[in-house]
């Protein structure tokens, strides 16, 4: 069906492009696939319109029910929602179910902030062949997004920062996680470690240098008494 989004889309000189996460990801070359998957939050944040397509369905492999609720439980889906909302707001975000296309409720992206508390297929399968956890793949893109939110916390990202502070940094960006292969093989592995604290300290130091530089410039420019 034709998607009729906000007016600014229809007024463009050329029709908007579309990026679909499942068909736009390489499926043959596994290395390229993992790189593209790790970039999902970035792709999502570049969209002017974000549509969650989640009709009621049955998973072909597991036979489990798939719908908008299971979408919101998945870690990668939460990462996409969070990235788009934090950078662009919720005005251009929609979801499509059996009931049709509707605007995404403003609180939905906020609910998705707990990315690392979401479901992952690799965890459900207990990391066969000792593979790395997708949580580790999510660290860099989510750290980059956090750095941007913290940098602009007093401006365009104030809403995102306030929500993150309320939920708790340690909960949303855990220092470690449990990697499980079998009931007897459960390991505590590093995740964010001290990266969040280091990121904040780096931004604070940069802001202090800029403030000090501005103060020195003002004093030099002041006319003599």
JSON list of C-alpha atoms in Angstrom, two decimals:
[
{"chain": "A", "resi": 1, "resn": "UNK", "atom": "CA", "xyz": [0.00, 0.00, 0.00]},
{"chain": "A", "resi": 2, "resn": "UNK", "atom": "CA", "xyz": [1.08, 3.57, -0.65]},
{"chain": "A", "resi": 3, "resn": "UNK", "atom": "CA", "xyz": [2.48, 5.28, 2.41]},
{"chain": "A", "resi": 4, "resn": "UNK", "atom": "CA", "xyz": [1.36, 8.86, 2.82]},
{"chain": "A", "resi": 5, "resn": "UNK", "atom": "CA", "xyz": [3.59, 10.41, 5.44]},
{"chain": "A", "resi": 6, "resn": "UNK", "atom": "CA", "xyz": [4.03, 13.99, 6.61]},
{"chain": "A", "resi": 7, "resn": "UNK", "atom": "CA", "xyz": [3.55, 16.77, 4.07]},
{"chain": "A", "resi": 8, "resn": "UNK", "atom": "CA", "xyz": [7.23, 17.56, 3.78]},
{"chain": "A", "resi": 9, "resn": "UNK", "atom": "CA", "xyz": [7.82, 14.14, 2.22]},
{"chain": "A", "resi": 10, "resn": "UNK", "atom": "CA", "xyz": [5.31, 14.54, -0.61]},
{"chain": "A", "resi": 11, "resn": "UNK", "atom": "CA", "xyz": [6.71, 17.99, -1.46]},
{"chain": "A", "resi": 12, "resn": "UNK", "atom": "CA", "xyz": [10.20, 16.74, -2.19]},
{"chain": "A", "resi": 13, "resn": "UNK", "atom": "CA", "xyz": [11.49, 16.97, -5.77]},
{"chain": "A", "resi": 14, "resn": "UNK", "atom": "CA", "xyz": [12.20, 13.25, -5.84]},
{"chain": "A", "resi": 15, "resn": "UNK", "atom": "CA", "xyz": [10.42, 10.39, -4.06]},
{"chain": "A", "resi": 16, "resn": "UNK", "atom": "CA", "xyz": [12.10, 9.44, -0.78]},
{"chain": "A", "resi": 17, "resn": "UNK", "atom": "CA", "xyz": [14.37, 6.43, -0.63]},
{"chain": "A", "resi": 18, "resn": "UNK", "atom": "CA", "xyz": [13.53, 3.46, 1.54]},
{"chain": "A", "resi": 19, "resn": "UNK", "atom": "CA", "xyz": [15.82, 1.35, 3.72]},
{"chain": "A", "resi": 20, "resn": "UNK", "atom": "CA", "xyz": [14.44, -1.96, 5.01]},
{"chain": "A", "resi": 21, "resn": "UNK", "atom": "CA", "xyz": [16.57, -3.63, 7.65]},
{"chain": "A", "resi": 22, "resn": "UNK", "atom": "CA", "xyz": [16.01, -7.22, 6.49]},
{"chain": "A", "resi": 23, "resn": "UNK", "atom": "CA", "xyz": [16.45, -6.78, 2.71]},
{"chain": "A", "resi": 24, "resn": "UNK", "atom": "CA", "xyz": [19.15, -4.09, 2.96]},
{"chain": "A", "resi": 25, "resn": "UNK", "atom": "CA", "xyz": [21.52, -6.29, 4.97]},
{"chain": "A", "resi": 26, "resn": "UNK", "atom": "CA", "xyz": [23.99, -8.56, 3.08]},
{"chain": "A", "resi": 27, "resn": "UNK", "atom": "CA", "xyz": [22.98, -12.20, 3.52]},
{"chain": "A", "resi": 28, "resn": "UNK", "atom": "CA", "xyz": [25.84, -14.10, 1.82]},
{"chain": "A", "resi": 29, "resn": "UNK", "atom": "CA", "xyz": [29.05, -12.48, 3.07]},
{"chain": "A", "resi": 30, "resn": "UNK", "atom": "CA", "xyz": [28.98, -13.01, 6.83]},
{"chain": "A", "resi": 31, "resn": "UNK", "atom": "CA", "xyz": [31.63, -10.36, 7.57]},
{"chain": "A", "resi": 32, "resn": "UNK", "atom": "CA", "xyz": [29.72, -7.69, 5.64]},
{"chain": "A", "resi": 33, "resn": "UNK", "atom": "CA", "xyz": [26.53, -8.86, 7.30]},
{"chain": "A", "resi": 34, "resn": "UNK", "atom": "CA", "xyz": [27.89, -8.39, 10.82]},
{"chain": "A", "resi": 35, "resn": "UNK", "atom": "CA", "xyz": [29.25, -4.94, 9.95]},
{"chain": "A", "resi": 36, "resn": "UNK", "atom": "CA", "xyz": [25.87, -3.89, 8.55]},
{"chain": "A", "resi": 37, "resn": "UNK", "atom": "CA", "xyz": [24.02, -5.33, 11.54]},
{"chain": "A", "resi": 38, "resn": "UNK", "atom": "CA", "xyz": [26.31, -3.43, 13.91]},
{"chain": "A", "resi": 39, "resn": "UNK", "atom": "CA", "xyz": [25.40, -0.24, 12.02]},
{"chain": "A", "resi": 40, "resn": "UNK", "atom": "CA", "xyz": [21.62, -0.71, 12.42]},
{"chain": "A", "resi": 41, "resn": "UNK", "atom": "CA", "xyz": [21.25, 2.04, 15.05]},
{"chain": "A", "resi": 42, "resn": "UNK", "atom": "CA", "xyz": [23.08, 4.48, 12.76]},
{"chain": "A", "resi": 43, "resn": "UNK", "atom": "CA", "xyz": [20.89, 3.61, 9.77]},
{"chain": "A", "resi": 44, "resn": "UNK", "atom": "CA", "xyz": [17.79, 4.03, 11.90]},
{"chain": "A", "resi": 45, "resn": "UNK", "atom": "CA", "xyz": [18.87, 7.43, 13.19]},
{"chain": "A", "resi": 46, "resn": "UNK", "atom": "CA", "xyz": [19.33, 8.76, 9.64]},
{"chain": "A", "resi": 47, "resn": "UNK", "atom": "CA", "xyz": [15.68, 8.16, 8.71]},
{"chain": "A", "resi": 48, "resn": "UNK", "atom": "CA", "xyz": [13.27, 11.06, 8.36]},
{"chain": "A", "resi": 49, "resn": "UNK", "atom": "CA", "xyz": [10.43, 8.54, 8.66]},
{"chain": "A", "resi": 50, "resn": "UNK", "atom": "CA", "xyz": [10.67, 5.38, 10.77]},
{"chain": "A", "resi": 51, "resn": "UNK", "atom": "CA", "xyz": [8.00, 2.71, 10.35]},
{"chain": "A", "resi": 52, "resn": "UNK", "atom": "CA", "xyz": [7.75, -0.40, 12.53]},
{"chain": "A", "resi": 53, "resn": "UNK", "atom": "CA", "xyz": [6.07, -3.09, 10.40]},
{"chain": "A", "resi": 54, "resn": "UNK", "atom": "CA", "xyz": [4.83, -5.60, 12.95]},
{"chain": "A", "resi": 55, "resn": "UNK", "atom": "CA", "xyz": [1.60, -7.39, 11.98]},
{"chain": "A", "resi": 56, "resn": "UNK", "atom": "CA", "xyz": [0.55, -10.50, 13.89]},
{"chain": "A", "resi": 57, "resn": "UNK", "atom": "CA", "xyz": [2.58, -13.40, 12.48]},
{"chain": "A", "resi": 58, "resn": "UNK", "atom": "CA", "xyz": [4.08, -16.78, 13.34]},
{"chain": "A", "resi": 59, "resn": "UNK", "atom": "CA", "xyz": [7.84, -17.22, 13.29]},
{"chain": "A", "resi": 60, "resn": "UNK", "atom": "CA", "xyz": [8.79, -19.69, 10.54]},
{"chain": "A", "resi": 61, "resn": "UNK", "atom": "CA", "xyz": [11.58, -21.32, 12.58]},
{"chain": "A", "resi": 62, "resn": "UNK", "atom": "CA", "xyz": [10.32, -21.25, 16.16]},
{"chain": "A", "resi": 63, "resn": "UNK", "atom": "CA", "xyz": [6.55, -21.19, 15.69]},
{"chain": "A", "resi": 64, "resn": "UNK", "atom": "CA", "xyz": [6.36, -18.35, 18.22]},
{"chain": "A", "resi": 65, "resn": "UNK", "atom": "CA", "xyz": [3.96, -15.44, 17.89]},
{"chain": "A", "resi": 66, "resn": "UNK", "atom": "CA", "xyz": [5.52, -12.25, 16.46]},
{"chain": "A", "resi": 67, "resn": "UNK", "atom": "CA", "xyz": [3.80, -8.88, 16.82]},
{"chain": "A", "resi": 68, "resn": "UNK", "atom": "CA", "xyz": [4.40, -5.32, 17.96]},
{"chain": "A", "resi": 69, "resn": "UNK", "atom": "CA", "xyz": [4.98, -6.49, 21.54]},
{"chain": "A", "resi": 70, "resn": "UNK", "atom": "CA", "xyz": [7.71, -8.98, 20.57]},
{"chain": "A", "resi": 71, "resn": "UNK", "atom": "CA", "xyz": [9.27, -6.29, 18.37]},
{"chain": "A", "resi": 72, "resn": "UNK", "atom": "CA", "xyz": [9.59, -4.00, 21.38]},
{"chain": "A", "resi": 73, "resn": "UNK", "atom": "CA", "xyz": [11.20, -6.77, 23.42]},
{"chain": "A", "resi": 74, "resn": "UNK", "atom": "CA", "xyz": [14.06, -7.37, 20.97]},
{"chain": "A", "resi": 75, "resn": "UNK", "atom": "CA", "xyz": [17.37, -5.65, 21.78]},
{"chain": "A", "resi": 76, "resn": "UNK", "atom": "CA", "xyz": [18.22, -4.72, 18.19]},
{"chain": "A", "resi": 77, "resn": "UNK", "atom": "CA", "xyz": [14.75, -3.27, 17.65]},
{"chain": "A", "resi": 78, "resn": "UNK", "atom": "CA", "xyz": [15.07, -1.26, 20.85]},
{"chain": "A", "resi": 79, "resn": "UNK", "atom": "CA", "xyz": [18.41, 0.07, 19.61]},
{"chain": "A", "resi": 80, "resn": "UNK", "atom": "CA", "xyz": [16.81, 1.23, 16.36]},
{"chain": "A", "resi": 81, "resn": "UNK", "atom": "CA", "xyz": [13.90, 2.90, 18.16]},
{"chain": "A", "resi": 82, "resn": "UNK", "atom": "CA", "xyz": [16.21, 4.61, 20.64]},
{"chain": "A", "resi": 83, "resn": "UNK", "atom": "CA", "xyz": [18.62, 5.87, 17.97]},
{"chain": "A", "resi": 84, "resn": "UNK", "atom": "CA", "xyz": [15.89, 7.34, 15.77]},
{"chain": "A", "resi": 85, "resn": "UNK", "atom": "CA", "xyz": [14.02, 8.94, 18.69]},
{"chain": "A", "resi": 86, "resn": "UNK", "atom": "CA", "xyz": [17.12, 10.39, 20.39]},
{"chain": "A", "resi": 87, "resn": "UNK", "atom": "CA", "xyz": [18.33, 12.08, 17.21]},
{"chain": "A", "resi": 88, "resn": "UNK", "atom": "CA", "xyz": [15.07, 13.00, 15.48]},
{"chain": "A", "resi": 89, "resn": "UNK", "atom": "CA", "xyz": [12.25, 12.90, 18.03]},
{"chain": "A", "resi": 90, "resn": "UNK", "atom": "CA", "xyz": [9.08, 10.83, 17.65]},
{"chain": "A", "resi": 91, "resn": "UNK", "atom": "CA", "xyz": [7.20, 13.02, 15.15]},
{"chain": "A", "resi": 92, "resn": "UNK", "atom": "CA", "xyz": [8.26, 10.92, 12.15]},
{"chain": "A", "resi": 93, "resn": "UNK", "atom": "CA", "xyz": [7.87, 7.52, 13.83]},
{"chain": "A", "resi": 94, "resn": "UNK", "atom": "CA", "xyz": [4.98, 5.15, 13.03]},
{"chain": "A", "resi": 95, "resn": "UNK", "atom": "CA", "xyz": [3.98, 1.53, 13.50]},
{"chain": "A", "resi": 96, "resn": "UNK", "atom": "CA", "xyz": [1.96, -0.71, 11.24]},
{"chain": "A", "resi": 97, "resn": "UNK", "atom": "CA", "xyz": [-0.03, -3.66, 12.61]},
{"chain": "A", "resi": 98, "resn": "UNK", "atom": "CA", "xyz": [-3.18, -5.52, 11.57]},
{"chain": "A", "resi": 99, "resn": "UNK", "atom": "CA", "xyz": [-5.06, -2.38, 12.63]},
{"chain": "A", "resi": 100, "resn": "UNK", "atom": "CA", "xyz": [-3.25, -0.21, 10.09]},
{"chain": "A", "resi": 101, "resn": "UNK", "atom": "CA", "xyz": [-0.66, 2.57, 10.23]},
{"chain": "A", "resi": 102, "resn": "UNK", "atom": "CA", "xyz": [-0.56, 4.81, 13.30]},
{"chain": "A", "resi": 103, "resn": "UNK", "atom": "CA", "xyz": [1.84, 7.34, 14.84]},
{"chain": "A", "resi": 104, "resn": "UNK", "atom": "CA", "xyz": [4.12, 5.83, 17.45]},
{"chain": "A", "resi": 105, "resn": "UNK", "atom": "CA", "xyz": [3.13, 6.93, 20.93]},
{"chain": "A", "resi": 106, "resn": "UNK", "atom": "CA", "xyz": [5.78, 9.34, 22.32]},
{"chain": "A", "resi": 107, "resn": "UNK", "atom": "CA", "xyz": [6.43, 7.11, 25.34]},
{"chain": "A", "resi": 108, "resn": "UNK", "atom": "CA", "xyz": [7.21, 4.02, 23.22]},
{"chain": "A", "resi": 109, "resn": "UNK", "atom": "CA", "xyz": [10.74, 5.07, 22.23]},
{"chain": "A", "resi": 110, "resn": "UNK", "atom": "CA", "xyz": [11.47, 5.97, 25.85]},
{"chain": "A", "resi": 111, "resn": "UNK", "atom": "CA", "xyz": [10.41, 2.45, 26.86]},
{"chain": "A", "resi": 112, "resn": "UNK", "atom": "CA", "xyz": [12.99, 1.09, 24.39]},
{"chain": "A", "resi": 113, "resn": "UNK", "atom": "CA", "xyz": [15.94, 2.75, 26.15]},
{"chain": "A", "resi": 114, "resn": "UNK", "atom": "CA", "xyz": [16.76, -0.47, 28.02]},
{"chain": "A", "resi": 115, "resn": "UNK", "atom": "CA", "xyz": [18.46, -1.92, 24.94]},
{"chain": "A", "resi": 116, "resn": "UNK", "atom": "CA", "xyz": [20.65, -4.39, 26.83]},
{"chain": "A", "resi": 117, "resn": "UNK", "atom": "CA", "xyz": [17.69, -5.76, 28.76]},
{"chain": "A", "resi": 118, "resn": "UNK", "atom": "CA", "xyz": [16.09, -6.82, 25.48]},
{"chain": "A", "resi": 119, "resn": "UNK", "atom": "CA", "xyz": [15.87, -10.28, 23.90]},
{"chain": "A", "resi": 120, "resn": "UNK", "atom": "CA", "xyz": [18.62, -11.58, 21.61]},
{"chain": "A", "resi": 121, "resn": "UNK", "atom": "CA", "xyz": [18.59, -14.70, 19.46]},
{"chain": "A", "resi": 122, "resn": "UNK", "atom": "CA", "xyz": [22.20, -15.52, 20.30]},
{"chain": "A", "resi": 123, "resn": "UNK", "atom": "CA", "xyz": [21.33, -15.56, 24.02]},
{"chain": "A", "resi": 124, "resn": "UNK", "atom": "CA", "xyz": [18.25, -17.69, 23.42]},
{"chain": "A", "resi": 125, "resn": "UNK", "atom": "CA", "xyz": [20.42, -20.21, 21.58]},
{"chain": "A", "resi": 126, "resn": "UNK", "atom": "CA", "xyz": [23.10, -20.09, 24.32]},
{"chain": "A", "resi": 127, "resn": "UNK", "atom": "CA", "xyz": [25.79, -18.80, 21.95]},
{"chain": "A", "resi": 128, "resn": "UNK", "atom": "CA", "xyz": [26.46, -21.90, 19.83]},
{"chain": "A", "resi": 129, "resn": "UNK", "atom": "CA", "xyz": [30.10, -22.68, 19.06]},
{"chain": "A", "resi": 130, "resn": "UNK", "atom": "CA", "xyz": [31.10, -20.13, 21.70]},
{"chain": "A", "resi": 131, "resn": "UNK", "atom": "CA", "xyz": [30.17, -17.17, 19.52]},
{"chain": "A", "resi": 132, "resn": "UNK", "atom": "CA", "xyz": [30.30, -13.62, 20.85]},
{"chain": "A", "resi": 133, "resn": "UNK", "atom": "CA", "xyz": [27.11, -12.08, 22.17]},
{"chain": "A", "resi": 134, "resn": "UNK", "atom": "CA", "xyz": [25.33, -9.44, 20.13]},
{"chain": "A", "resi": 135, "resn": "UNK", "atom": "CA", "xyz": [25.40, -7.25, 23.23]},
{"chain": "A", "resi": 136, "resn": "UNK", "atom": "CA", "xyz": [29.11, -6.79, 22.53]},
{"chain": "A", "resi": 137, "resn": "UNK", "atom": "CA", "xyz": [28.32, -5.67, 18.95]},
{"chain": "A", "resi": 138, "resn": "UNK", "atom": "CA", "xyz": [25.90, -3.09, 20.30]},
{"chain": "A", "resi": 139, "resn": "UNK", "atom": "CA", "xyz": [28.41, -1.39, 22.60]},
{"chain": "A", "resi": 140, "resn": "UNK", "atom": "CA", "xyz": [30.12, 0.89, 20.06]},
{"chain": "A", "resi": 141, "resn": "UNK", "atom": "CA", "xyz": [27.00, 2.23, 18.29]},
{"chain": "A", "resi": 142, "resn": "UNK", "atom": "CA", "xyz": [25.20, 2.79, 21.59]},
{"chain": "A", "resi": 143, "resn": "UNK", "atom": "CA", "xyz": [28.29, 4.42, 23.12]},
{"chain": "A", "resi": 144, "resn": "UNK", "atom": "CA", "xyz": [28.46, 6.80, 20.15]},
{"chain": "A", "resi": 145, "resn": "UNK", "atom": "CA", "xyz": [24.80, 7.66, 20.61]},
{"chain": "A", "resi": 146, "resn": "UNK", "atom": "CA", "xyz": [25.31, 8.20, 24.37]},
{"chain": "A", "resi": 147, "resn": "UNK", "atom": "CA", "xyz": [28.24, 10.55, 23.67]},
{"chain": "A", "resi": 148, "resn": "UNK", "atom": "CA", "xyz": [26.02, 12.62, 21.37]},
{"chain": "A", "resi": 149, "resn": "UNK", "atom": "CA", "xyz": [23.18, 12.72, 23.92]},
{"chain": "A", "resi": 150, "resn": "UNK", "atom": "CA", "xyz": [25.52, 13.75, 26.74]},
{"chain": "A", "resi": 151, "resn": "UNK", "atom": "CA", "xyz": [27.17, 16.42, 24.58]},
{"chain": "A", "resi": 152, "resn": "UNK", "atom": "CA", "xyz": [23.79, 18.01, 23.75]},
{"chain": "A", "resi": 153, "resn": "UNK", "atom": "CA", "xyz": [22.09, 17.24, 27.09]},
{"chain": "A", "resi": 154, "resn": "UNK", "atom": "CA", "xyz": [21.35, 20.92, 27.71]},
{"chain": "A", "resi": 155, "resn": "UNK", "atom": "CA", "xyz": [19.98, 21.46, 24.22]},
{"chain": "A", "resi": 156, "resn": "UNK", "atom": "CA", "xyz": [18.37, 19.26, 21.58]},
{"chain": "A", "resi": 157, "resn": "UNK", "atom": "CA", "xyz": [18.93, 16.01, 23.51]},
{"chain": "A", "resi": 158, "resn": "UNK", "atom": "CA", "xyz": [17.58, 17.27, 26.86]},
{"chain": "A", "resi": 159, "resn": "UNK", "atom": "CA", "xyz": [14.57, 14.94, 26.77]},
{"chain": "A", "resi": 160, "resn": "UNK", "atom": "CA", "xyz": [16.71, 11.88, 26.04]},
{"chain": "A", "resi": 161, "resn": "UNK", "atom": "CA", "xyz": [19.22, 12.78, 28.75]},
{"chain": "A", "resi": 162, "resn": "UNK", "atom": "CA", "xyz": [16.55, 13.37, 31.37]},
{"chain": "A", "resi": 163, "resn": "UNK", "atom": "CA", "xyz": [15.02, 9.96, 30.62]},
{"chain": "A", "resi": 164, "resn": "UNK", "atom": "CA", "xyz": [18.42, 8.23, 30.77]},
{"chain": "A", "resi": 165, "resn": "UNK", "atom": "CA", "xyz": [19.23, 9.84, 34.12]},
{"chain": "A", "resi": 166, "resn": "UNK", "atom": "CA", "xyz": [15.87, 8.77, 35.51]},
{"chain": "A", "resi": 167, "resn": "UNK", "atom": "CA", "xyz": [16.32, 5.16, 34.36]},
{"chain": "A", "resi": 168, "resn": "UNK", "atom": "CA", "xyz": [19.90, 4.97, 35.63]},
{"chain": "A", "resi": 169, "resn": "UNK", "atom": "CA", "xyz": [23.20, 4.80, 33.77]},
{"chain": "A", "resi": 170, "resn": "UNK", "atom": "CA", "xyz": [24.27, 1.46, 35.25]},
{"chain": "A", "resi": 171, "resn": "UNK", "atom": "CA", "xyz": [20.99, -0.15, 34.21]},
{"chain": "A", "resi": 172, "resn": "UNK", "atom": "CA", "xyz": [20.98, 1.15, 30.65]},
{"chain": "A", "resi": 173, "resn": "UNK", "atom": "CA", "xyz": [24.74, 0.80, 30.08]},
{"chain": "A", "resi": 174, "resn": "UNK", "atom": "CA", "xyz": [25.82, -2.18, 32.23]},
{"chain": "A", "resi": 175, "resn": "UNK", "atom": "CA", "xyz": [29.49, -2.58, 33.03]},
{"chain": "A", "resi": 176, "resn": "UNK", "atom": "CA", "xyz": [29.32, -6.39, 32.62]},
{"chain": "A", "resi": 177, "resn": "UNK", "atom": "CA", "xyz": [26.92, -9.07, 31.42]},
{"chain": "A", "resi": 178, "resn": "UNK", "atom": "CA", "xyz": [26.42, -12.80, 31.83]},
{"chain": "A", "resi": 179, "resn": "UNK", "atom": "CA", "xyz": [27.46, -14.82, 28.78]},
{"chain": "A", "resi": 180, "resn": "UNK", "atom": "CA", "xyz": [25.81, -18.25, 28.88]},
{"chain": "A", "resi": 181, "resn": "UNK", "atom": "CA", "xyz": [26.62, -21.35, 26.86]},
{"chain": "A", "resi": 182, "resn": "UNK", "atom": "CA", "xyz": [25.32, -24.06, 29.15]},
{"chain": "A", "resi": 183, "resn": "UNK", "atom": "CA", "xyz": [24.02, -24.22, 32.71]},
{"chain": "A", "resi": 184, "resn": "UNK", "atom": "CA", "xyz": [27.59, -25.01, 33.79]},
{"chain": "A", "resi": 185, "resn": "UNK", "atom": "CA", "xyz": [29.25, -22.45, 31.52]},
{"chain": "A", "resi": 186, "resn": "UNK", "atom": "CA", "xyz": [28.14, -18.98, 32.62]},
{"chain": "A", "resi": 187, "resn": "UNK", "atom": "CA", "xyz": [30.75, -16.23, 32.42]},
{"chain": "A", "resi": 188, "resn": "UNK", "atom": "CA", "xyz": [30.78, -12.62, 33.57]},
{"chain": "A", "resi": 189, "resn": "UNK", "atom": "CA", "xyz": [32.15, -10.64, 30.64]},
{"chain": "A", "resi": 190, "resn": "UNK", "atom": "CA", "xyz": [32.93, -6.93, 30.28]},
{"chain": "A", "resi": 191, "resn": "UNK", "atom": "CA", "xyz": [30.43, -4.78, 28.42]},
{"chain": "A", "resi": 192, "resn": "UNK", "atom": "CA", "xyz": [30.69, -0.99, 28.90]},
{"chain": "A", "resi": 193, "resn": "UNK", "atom": "CA", "xyz": [33.08, -1.15, 31.83]},
{"chain": "A", "resi": 194, "resn": "UNK", "atom": "CA", "xyz": [34.25, 2.41, 32.54]},
{"chain": "A", "resi": 195, "resn": "UNK", "atom": "CA", "xyz": [33.49, 3.68, 29.02]},
{"chain": "A", "resi": 196, "resn": "UNK", "atom": "CA", "xyz": [30.45, 5.71, 30.05]},
{"chain": "A", "resi": 197, "resn": "UNK", "atom": "CA", "xyz": [32.34, 7.43, 32.88]},
{"chain": "A", "resi": 198, "resn": "UNK", "atom": "CA", "xyz": [35.29, 8.08, 30.56]},
{"chain": "A", "resi": 199, "resn": "UNK", "atom": "CA", "xyz": [32.99, 9.50, 27.89]},
{"chain": "A", "resi": 200, "resn": "UNK", "atom": "CA", "xyz": [31.38, 11.91, 30.36]},
{"chain": "A", "resi": 201, "resn": "UNK", "atom": "CA", "xyz": [34.75, 12.93, 31.81]},
{"chain": "A", "resi": 202, "resn": "UNK", "atom": "CA", "xyz": [36.11, 13.64, 28.32]},
{"chain": "A", "resi": 203, "resn": "UNK", "atom": "CA", "xyz": [33.11, 15.79, 27.41]},
{"chain": "A", "resi": 204, "resn": "UNK", "atom": "CA", "xyz": [33.25, 17.66, 30.73]},
{"chain": "A", "resi": 205, "resn": "UNK", "atom": "CA", "xyz": [36.97, 18.36, 30.28]},
{"chain": "A", "resi": 206, "resn": "UNK", "atom": "CA", "xyz": [36.41, 19.63, 26.74]},
{"chain": "A", "resi": 207, "resn": "UNK", "atom": "CA", "xyz": [33.60, 21.92, 27.91]},
{"chain": "A", "resi": 208, "resn": "UNK", "atom": "CA", "xyz": [35.83, 23.25, 30.71]},
{"chain": "A", "resi": 209, "resn": "UNK", "atom": "CA", "xyz": [38.63, 24.03, 28.23]},
{"chain": "A", "resi": 210, "resn": "UNK", "atom": "CA", "xyz": [36.22, 25.88, 25.94]},
{"chain": "A", "resi": 211, "resn": "UNK", "atom": "CA", "xyz": [34.81, 27.85, 28.88]},
{"chain": "A", "resi": 212, "resn": "UNK", "atom": "CA", "xyz": [38.30, 28.76, 30.10]},
{"chain": "A", "resi": 213, "resn": "UNK", "atom": "CA", "xyz": [39.36, 29.81, 26.61]},
{"chain": "A", "resi": 214, "resn": "UNK", "atom": "CA", "xyz": [36.30, 32.03, 26.28]},
{"chain": "A", "resi": 215, "resn": "UNK", "atom": "CA", "xyz": [37.00, 33.63, 29.65]},
{"chain": "A", "resi": 216, "resn": "UNK", "atom": "CA", "xyz": [40.61, 34.40, 28.71]},
{"chain": "A", "resi": 217, "resn": "UNK", "atom": "CA", "xyz": [39.52, 35.91, 25.41]},
{"chain": "A", "resi": 218, "resn": "UNK", "atom": "CA", "xyz": [36.99, 38.15, 27.18]},
{"chain": "A", "resi": 219, "resn": "UNK", "atom": "CA", "xyz": [39.60, 39.39, 29.63]},
{"chain": "A", "resi": 220, "resn": "UNK", "atom": "CA", "xyz": [42.08, 40.16, 26.85]},
{"chain": "A", "resi": 221, "resn": "UNK", "atom": "CA", "xyz": [39.42, 41.99, 24.85]},
{"chain": "A", "resi": 222, "resn": "UNK", "atom": "CA", "xyz": [38.27, 44.14, 27.80]},
{"chain": "A", "resi": 223, "resn": "UNK", "atom": "CA", "xyz": [39.32, 47.85, 27.50]},
{"chain": "A", "resi": 224, "resn": "UNK", "atom": "CA", "xyz": [41.67, 49.26, 30.11]},
{"chain": "A", "resi": 225, "resn": "UNK", "atom": "CA", "xyz": [40.09, 50.84, 33.16]}
]
